[in-house]
């Protein structure tokens, strides 16, 4: 039996560049590309299309 990873809530500004995080609004995982952009890597995302995030957006990182 596998367990789900525990998500820790942080602000987008606290995510390091290249780090994978979960966006609760889209319910998908992204990788941070810059201080305001990230690319979806699950669902329909292939990591190539940037999406804008605000510094104070709450996201989840796996613990």
GROMACS .gro file of C-alpha atoms in nm, residues 18-60:
model
   43
   18UNK     CA    1   1.342   2.422  -1.046
   19UNK     CA    2   1.138   2.290  -0.754
   20UNK     CA    3   0.819   2.096  -0.820
   21UNK     CA    4   0.505   2.213  -0.639
   22UNK     CA    5   0.130   2.150  -0.633
   23UNK     CA    6  -0.118   2.421  -0.732
   24UNK     CA    7  -0.445   2.365  -0.542
   25UNK     CA    8  -0.646   2.581  -0.785
   26UNK     CA    9  -0.566   2.374  -1.094
   27UNK     CA   10  -0.500   2.054  -0.893
   28UNK     CA   11  -0.183   1.996  -1.099
   29UNK     CA   12   0.192   1.991  -1.038
   30UNK     CA   13   0.421   2.266  -1.172
   31UNK     CA   14   0.795   2.340  -1.176
   32UNK     CA   15   0.906   2.694  -1.090
   33UNK     CA   16   1.088   2.861  -1.382
   34UNK     CA   17   1.137   3.216  -1.251
   35UNK     CA   18   1.014   3.453  -0.981
   36UNK     CA   19   0.673   3.477  -1.148
   37UNK     CA   20   0.647   3.183  -1.386
   38UNK     CA   21   0.607   2.806  -1.362
   39UNK     CA   22   0.527   2.527  -1.608
   40UNK     CA   23   0.270   2.249  -1.557
   41UNK     CA   24   0.426   1.902  -1.556
   42UNK     CA   25   0.116   1.685  -1.496
   43UNK     CA   26  -0.220   1.658  -1.669
   44UNK     CA   27  -0.201   1.828  -2.009
   45UNK     CA   28   0.126   2.003  -1.918
   46UNK     CA   29   0.456   1.895  -2.065
   47UNK     CA   30   0.673   2.151  -1.885
   48UNK     CA   31   0.712   2.378  -2.187
   49UNK     CA   32   0.426   2.629  -2.149
   50UNK     CA   33   0.484   2.890  -1.876
   51UNK     CA   34   0.203   3.004  -1.648
   52UNK     CA   35   0.206   3.313  -1.429
   53UNK     CA   36   0.196   3.296  -1.048
   54UNK     CA   37   0.182   3.574  -0.790
   55UNK     CA   38   0.443   3.580  -0.511
   56UNK     CA   39   0.176   3.535  -0.241
   57UNK     CA   40  -0.010   3.246  -0.411
   58UNK     CA   41  -0.036   2.952  -0.170
   59UNK     CA   42   0.099   2.627  -0.316
   60UNK     CA   43   0.201   2.290  -0.175
   0.00000   0.00000   0.00000
